[in-house]
Backbone as ProteinMPNN parsed JSONL, in Angstrom:
{"seq_chain_A": "SLVRRFDANSYLVLSRAMDLHDLAQGRESMAAALAQIAPQTRVLAVGISSDLLFPTDLQHAIVAAVHAAGRAATYAEIESPWGHDAFLIEYAQLGAIVADFLSGSTNAD", "coords_chain_A": {"N_chain_A": [[-3.013, 2.689, -1.062], [-2.142, 0.1, -1.005], [-4.351, -1.517, -1.535], [-4.74, -1.076, -4.224], [-2.498, -2.294, -5.296], [-2.44, -5.022, -4.638], [-4.142, -8.1, -5.026], [-6.97, -9.123, -3.289], [-7.488, -11.83, -3.019], [-4.974, -12.977, -3.02], [-4.134, -12.596, -0.434], [-5.767, -14.38, 0.921], [-4.708, -16.817, 0.065], [-2.04, -16.56, 0.988], [-2.516, -16.314, 3.758], [-3.644, -18.811, 4.353], [-1.477, -20.484, 3.717], [0.359, -19.622, 5.656], [-1.001, -20.326, 7.987], [-1.078, -23.102, 7.763], [1.569, -23.893, 7.644], [4.1, -25.918, 8.947], [6.912, -26.409, 10.569], [7.887, -28.729, 11.683], [6.73, -30.761, 10.258], [7.101, -33.788, 8.593], [9.374, -34.341, 9.905], [10.793, -35.637, 12.951], [10.208, -34.0, 15.124], [9.741, -30.58, 16.305], [12.044, -29.755, 17.622], [13.901, -31.479, 16.457], [13.853, -30.541, 13.848], [14.851, -27.921, 14.207], [17.356, -28.521, 15.17], [18.692, -29.086, 12.896], [19.674, -26.763, 11.952], [22.618, -25.24, 10.981], [25.452, -25.275, 13.146], [27.017, -22.897, 13.199], [25.305, -20.986, 12.312], [23.391, -18.08, 12.829], [20.294, -17.025, 14.158], [17.743, -14.678, 13.542], [14.97, -13.287, 14.984], [12.35, -11.156, 14.448], [10.107, -9.152, 16.049], [7.012, -7.304, 16.1], [5.739, -4.682, 17.88], [2.941, -4.173, 17.875], [1.804, -6.225, 16.433], [-0.743, -8.353, 15.519], [-1.094, -10.6, 14.014], [1.261, -12.15, 14.079], [2.104, -12.336, 17.05], [4.376, -10.884, 19.488], [5.08, -12.693, 21.501], [5.151, -15.113, 20.2], [7.405, -14.822, 18.61], [9.345, -14.68, 20.576], [9.067, -17.274, 21.526], [10.019, -18.739, 19.355], [12.729, -17.994, 19.401], [13.419, -19.078, 21.906], [13.009, -21.804, 21.365], [14.94, -22.257, 19.392], [17.229, -21.746, 20.894], [16.937, -23.865, 22.732], [17.486, -25.931, 21.041], [20.146, -25.721, 20.937], [21.287, -23.729, 19.402], [22.246, -20.45, 18.172], [20.348, -17.521, 18.719], [18.63, -14.453, 18.199], [16.504, -11.917, 19.412], [14.67, -9.15, 18.294], [12.835, -6.08, 18.331], [10.41, -4.197, 16.594], [9.088, -1.108, 17.221], [5.912, 0.011, 16.803], [2.77, 1.398, 15.764], [1.492, 0.207, 13.65], [0.854, -2.479, 13.309], [1.055, -5.76, 11.813], [1.925, -5.0, 9.253], [3.91, -3.185, 9.728], [6.542, -3.826, 9.167], [6.8, -3.123, 6.555], [6.565, -0.425, 6.628], [8.08, 0.713, 8.685], [10.778, 0.846, 7.83], [13.255, 1.971, 8.458], [13.734, 1.271, 11.135], [13.672, -1.55, 10.877], [15.75, -1.913, 9.053], [17.948, -1.025, 10.579], [17.939, -2.947, 12.609], [18.468, -5.327, 11.165], [20.942, -4.627, 10.012], [22.541, -4.31, 12.329], [22.426, -6.935, 13.294], [23.625, -8.386, 11.191], [26.161, -7.274, 11.273], [27.094, -8.32, 13.528], [26.896, -7.02, 15.923], [24.884, -7.391, 17.733], [23.842, -9.327, 20.5], [23.113, -12.79, 21.132], [19.901, -13.513, 22.341]], "CA_chain_A": [[-2.226, 2.229, -2.196], [-2.014, -1.351, -0.91], [-5.519, -2.108, -2.188], [-4.523, -0.996, -5.671], [-1.357, -3.117, -5.722], [-2.584, -6.438, -4.323], [-5.435, -8.766, -5.141], [-7.378, -9.622, -1.97], [-7.391, -13.292, -3.009], [-3.605, -13.38, -2.683], [-4.06, -12.647, 1.023], [-6.379, -15.634, 1.357], [-3.725, -17.88, -0.191], [-0.927, -16.365, 1.925], [-2.991, -16.621, 5.116], [-3.774, -20.273, 4.46], [-0.123, -21.051, 3.738], [0.96, -19.336, 6.967], [-1.708, -21.111, 9.003], [-0.798, -24.529, 7.607], [3.006, -24.193, 7.683], [4.55, -26.621, 10.143], [8.327, -26.719, 10.4], [8.146, -30.101, 12.13], [6.129, -31.73, 9.345], [8.076, -34.616, 7.893], [10.505, -34.549, 10.816], [10.265, -36.257, 14.167], [9.73, -32.978, 16.061], [10.242, -29.229, 16.077], [13.432, -29.746, 18.091], [14.711, -32.153, 15.433], [13.949, -29.61, 12.716], [15.741, -26.821, 14.571], [18.707, -29.057, 15.334], [19.306, -29.136, 11.57], [20.325, -25.472, 11.695], [24.073, -25.391, 11.122], [25.892, -24.693, 14.415], [27.564, -21.545, 13.063], [24.241, -20.101, 11.845], [22.672, -17.268, 13.819], [18.902, -16.793, 13.782], [17.172, -13.414, 13.991], [13.507, -13.2, 14.997], [11.954, -9.759, 14.626], [8.707, -8.965, 16.398], [6.468, -5.956, 15.975], [5.013, -4.456, 19.13], [1.487, -4.161, 17.705], [1.436, -7.266, 15.466], [-1.735, -9.316, 15.994], [-0.976, -11.806, 13.208], [2.381, -12.885, 14.684], [2.416, -11.608, 18.285], [5.773, -10.961, 19.907], [5.346, -13.889, 22.302], [5.508, -16.193, 19.277], [8.799, -14.615, 18.206], [10.141, -15.098, 21.736], [9.02, -18.737, 21.574], [10.938, -19.221, 18.319], [14.09, -17.817, 19.928], [13.605, -20.074, 22.973], [13.121, -23.127, 20.74], [16.257, -22.326, 18.737], [18.191, -21.905, 21.997], [16.795, -25.233, 23.262], [18.146, -26.819, 20.075], [21.582, -25.493, 21.034], [21.723, -22.812, 18.363], [22.22, -19.035, 18.544], [19.193, -16.775, 18.223], [18.478, -13.096, 18.712], [15.194, -11.299, 19.24], [14.627, -7.689, 18.235], [11.444, -5.664, 18.174], [10.058, -2.932, 15.967], [8.019, -0.393, 17.926], [5.075, 0.642, 15.79], [1.324, 1.216, 15.902], [0.956, -0.231, 12.368], [0.581, -3.917, 13.257], [1.906, -6.657, 11.033], [2.499, -4.308, 8.094], [4.954, -2.242, 10.143], [7.83, -4.14, 8.53], [6.803, -2.416, 5.278], [6.51, 1.013, 6.891], [9.159, 1.086, 9.604], [11.979, 0.281, 7.213], [14.47, 2.459, 9.127], [13.937, 0.401, 12.304], [14.015, -2.891, 10.418], [17.089, -1.845, 8.47], [18.929, -0.943, 11.667], [17.966, -4.258, 13.28], [19.161, -6.281, 10.287], [22.343, -4.205, 9.892], [23.205, -4.665, 13.588], [22.536, -8.384, 13.345], [24.63, -8.83, 10.216], [27.479, -6.815, 11.674], [27.481, -9.063, 14.725], [26.913, -6.159, 17.114], [23.839, -7.81, 18.678], [24.116, -10.594, 21.191], [21.991, -13.742, 21.16], [19.04, -13.389, 23.525]], "C_chain_A": [[-2.081, 0.712, -2.186], [-3.164, -2.04, -1.649], [-5.348, -2.105, -3.702], [-3.445, -1.961, -6.157], [-1.575, -4.612, -5.555], [-4.013, -6.921, -4.491], [-5.769, -9.355, -3.765], [-7.281, -11.145, -1.895], [-5.977, -13.77, -2.68], [-3.44, -13.454, -1.164], [-4.71, -13.907, 1.576], [-5.4, -16.794, 1.19], [-2.561, -17.77, 0.79], [-1.332, -16.727, 3.352], [-3.109, -18.119, 5.331], [-2.396, -20.93, 4.541], [0.532, -20.82, 5.101], [0.304, -20.17, 8.061], [-1.339, -22.588, 8.952], [0.685, -24.888, 7.705], [3.387, -24.82, 9.022], [5.986, -27.072, 9.914], [8.648, -28.164, 10.77], [7.572, -31.154, 11.181], [7.204, -32.478, 8.568], [9.338, -34.863, 8.706], [9.95, -35.108, 12.118], [9.71, -35.243, 15.164], [10.247, -31.605, 15.641], [11.71, -29.146, 16.491], [14.355, -30.396, 17.061], [14.89, -31.252, 14.215], [14.941, -28.496, 13.019], [17.181, -27.285, 14.766], [19.433, -29.165, 14.001], [19.928, -27.8, 11.165], [21.816, -25.653, 11.919], [24.541, -24.673, 12.389], [26.407, -23.26, 14.315], [26.507, -20.523, 12.626], [23.605, -19.369, 13.016], [21.281, -16.976, 13.287], [18.458, -15.455, 14.349], [15.659, -13.503, 13.887], [13.149, -11.759, 15.308], [10.462, -9.708, 14.898], [8.306, -7.524, 16.179], [5.519, -5.748, 17.147], [3.497, -4.557, 19.006], [0.975, -5.238, 16.745], [0.455, -8.257, 16.088], [-1.662, -10.629, 15.222], [0.118, -12.726, 13.756], [2.809, -12.14, 15.939], [3.856, -11.851, 18.753], [6.071, -12.195, 20.763], [5.676, -15.089, 21.415], [6.951, -16.059, 18.805], [9.736, -15.018, 19.348], [10.18, -16.628, 21.835], [9.943, -19.349, 20.52], [12.379, -19.13, 18.817], [14.375, -18.856, 21.008], [13.779, -21.474, 22.384], [14.464, -23.301, 20.039], [17.34, -22.491, 19.797], [18.144, -23.329, 22.553], [17.441, -26.258, 22.34], [19.66, -26.618, 20.065], [22.147, -24.565, 19.974], [21.554, -21.368, 18.821], [21.013, -18.338, 17.923], [19.11, -15.437, 18.934], [17.057, -12.637, 18.456], [15.371, -9.786, 19.204], [13.182, -7.299, 17.955], [11.333, -4.294, 17.525], [8.915, -2.332, 16.782], [7.192, 0.35, 16.895], [3.599, 0.423, 16.091], [0.697, 0.55, 14.678], [0.747, -1.73, 12.242], [1.551, -4.673, 12.375], [2.584, -5.952, 9.859], [3.602, -3.318, 8.459], [6.295, -2.553, 9.486], [7.94, -3.483, 7.155], [6.923, -0.904, 5.449], [7.718, 1.483, 7.696], [10.494, 0.547, 9.098], [13.267, 0.777, 7.864], [14.773, 1.592, 10.356], [14.379, -0.994, 11.869], [15.419, -2.925, 9.828], [18.174, -1.805, 9.526], [19.064, -2.275, 12.389], [18.763, -5.261, 12.449], [20.638, -5.921, 10.154], [23.121, -4.558, 11.156], [23.429, -6.167, 13.674], [23.639, -8.886, 12.413], [26.038, -8.399, 10.58], [27.979, -7.569, 12.907], [27.469, -8.228, 15.985], [25.8, -6.466, 18.098], [24.232, -9.142, 19.282], [22.897, -11.496, 21.121], [21.221, -13.564, 22.452], [18.827, -14.738, 24.153]], "O_chain_A": [[-1.914, 0.1, -3.241], [-2.948, -3.049, -2.32], [-5.774, -3.041, -4.379], [-3.477, -2.398, -7.307], [-0.951, -5.401, -6.265], [-4.967, -6.227, -4.139], [-4.929, -10.015, -3.153], [-7.02, -11.695, -0.825], [-5.804, -14.853, -2.12], [-2.684, -14.287, -0.664], [-4.258, -14.447, 2.586], [-5.281, -17.647, 2.07], [-2.139, -18.774, 1.364], [-0.57, -17.375, 4.071], [-2.716, -18.634, 6.378], [-2.183, -21.832, 5.351], [1.182, -21.716, 5.638], [0.985, -20.663, 8.961], [-1.294, -23.252, 9.988], [1.026, -26.064, 7.836], [3.037, -24.31, 10.087], [6.239, -28.007, 9.154], [9.582, -28.752, 10.226], [7.908, -32.332, 11.302], [8.095, -31.877, 7.967], [10.265, -35.523, 8.236], [8.743, -35.048, 12.349], [8.837, -35.579, 15.964], [11.079, -31.486, 14.741], [12.523, -28.539, 15.794], [15.463, -29.913, 16.824], [15.969, -31.213, 13.622], [15.779, -28.164, 12.18], [18.118, -26.516, 14.547], [20.654, -29.319, 13.972], [20.626, -27.717, 10.154], [22.226, -26.172, 12.958], [24.074, -23.571, 12.677], [26.247, -22.484, 15.258], [26.789, -19.325, 12.577], [23.318, -19.961, 14.057], [21.11, -16.709, 12.098], [18.757, -15.131, 15.498], [15.125, -13.768, 12.81], [13.593, -11.204, 16.314], [9.653, -10.16, 14.087], [9.153, -6.635, 16.084], [4.609, -6.545, 17.372], [2.834, -4.987, 19.95], [-0.168, -5.169, 16.293], [0.781, -8.923, 17.07], [-2.115, -11.662, 15.715], [-0.082, -13.934, 13.879], [3.781, -11.386, 15.901], [4.462, -12.88, 18.453], [7.198, -12.692, 20.752], [6.404, -15.988, 21.838], [7.642, -17.061, 18.619], [10.786, -15.62, 19.119], [11.209, -17.205, 22.187], [10.58, -20.371, 20.775], [13.154, -20.075, 18.672], [15.453, -19.45, 21.026], [14.612, -22.245, 22.861], [15.057, -24.379, 20.09], [18.265, -23.284, 19.623], [19.185, -23.93, 22.816], [17.887, -27.316, 22.785], [20.373, -27.255, 19.29], [23.342, -24.603, 19.677], [20.8, -21.096, 19.756], [20.7, -18.54, 16.75], [19.467, -15.307, 20.105], [16.476, -12.932, 17.411], [16.13, -9.219, 19.991], [12.406, -8.085, 17.411], [12.064, -3.363, 17.862], [7.894, -2.983, 17.003], [7.705, 1.22, 16.191], [3.22, -0.625, 16.615], [-0.516, 0.342, 14.658], [0.481, -2.209, 11.14], [2.707, -4.284, 12.21], [3.717, -6.288, 9.514], [4.169, -2.678, 7.574], [7.101, -1.649, 9.269], [9.044, -3.303, 6.641], [7.331, -0.194, 4.53], [8.299, 2.529, 7.409], [11.237, -0.111, 9.826], [14.277, 0.074, 7.83], [15.923, 1.224, 10.592], [15.332, -1.552, 12.412], [16.184, -3.857, 10.078], [19.202, -2.469, 9.393], [20.169, -2.688, 12.741], [19.63, -5.96, 12.974], [21.495, -6.805, 10.178], [24.245, -5.054, 11.068], [24.5, -6.617, 14.081], [24.474, -9.704, 12.8], [27.006, -9.078, 10.236], [29.149, -7.464, 13.277], [27.974, -8.666, 17.018], [25.754, -5.882, 19.181], [24.875, -9.972, 18.639], [21.768, -11.01, 21.057], [21.81, -13.474, 23.53], [18.13, -14.845, 25.162]]}, "name": "protein", "num_of_chains": 1, "seq": "SLVRRFDANSYLVLSRAMDLHDLAQGRESMAAALAQIAPQTRVLAVGISSDLLFPTDLQHAIVAAVHAAGRAATYAEIESPWGHDAFLIEYAQLGAIVADFLSGSTNAD"}
């Protein structure tokens, strides 16, 4: 059903945008960019166990960088064999992760 709903060219554009995105661009560093996160803001990074596009070690690195900037961050993981698209399929897991985060019942990792 995904093939019927999406033009393959949109994936080329999205992939290029993701590959070229640099949070530090226009700022002195990644740390400087992350330091702009308001102190009361909590960050949630969600990894997917089988994601090859954004492997879980990258999500852990984001959490570590946010912590290094002195801000709160939490990591959670969706267990799924469906790779990057698991966030579209494993909505019960993702919903529970987001609900826990928003309720404040998860601790910063």
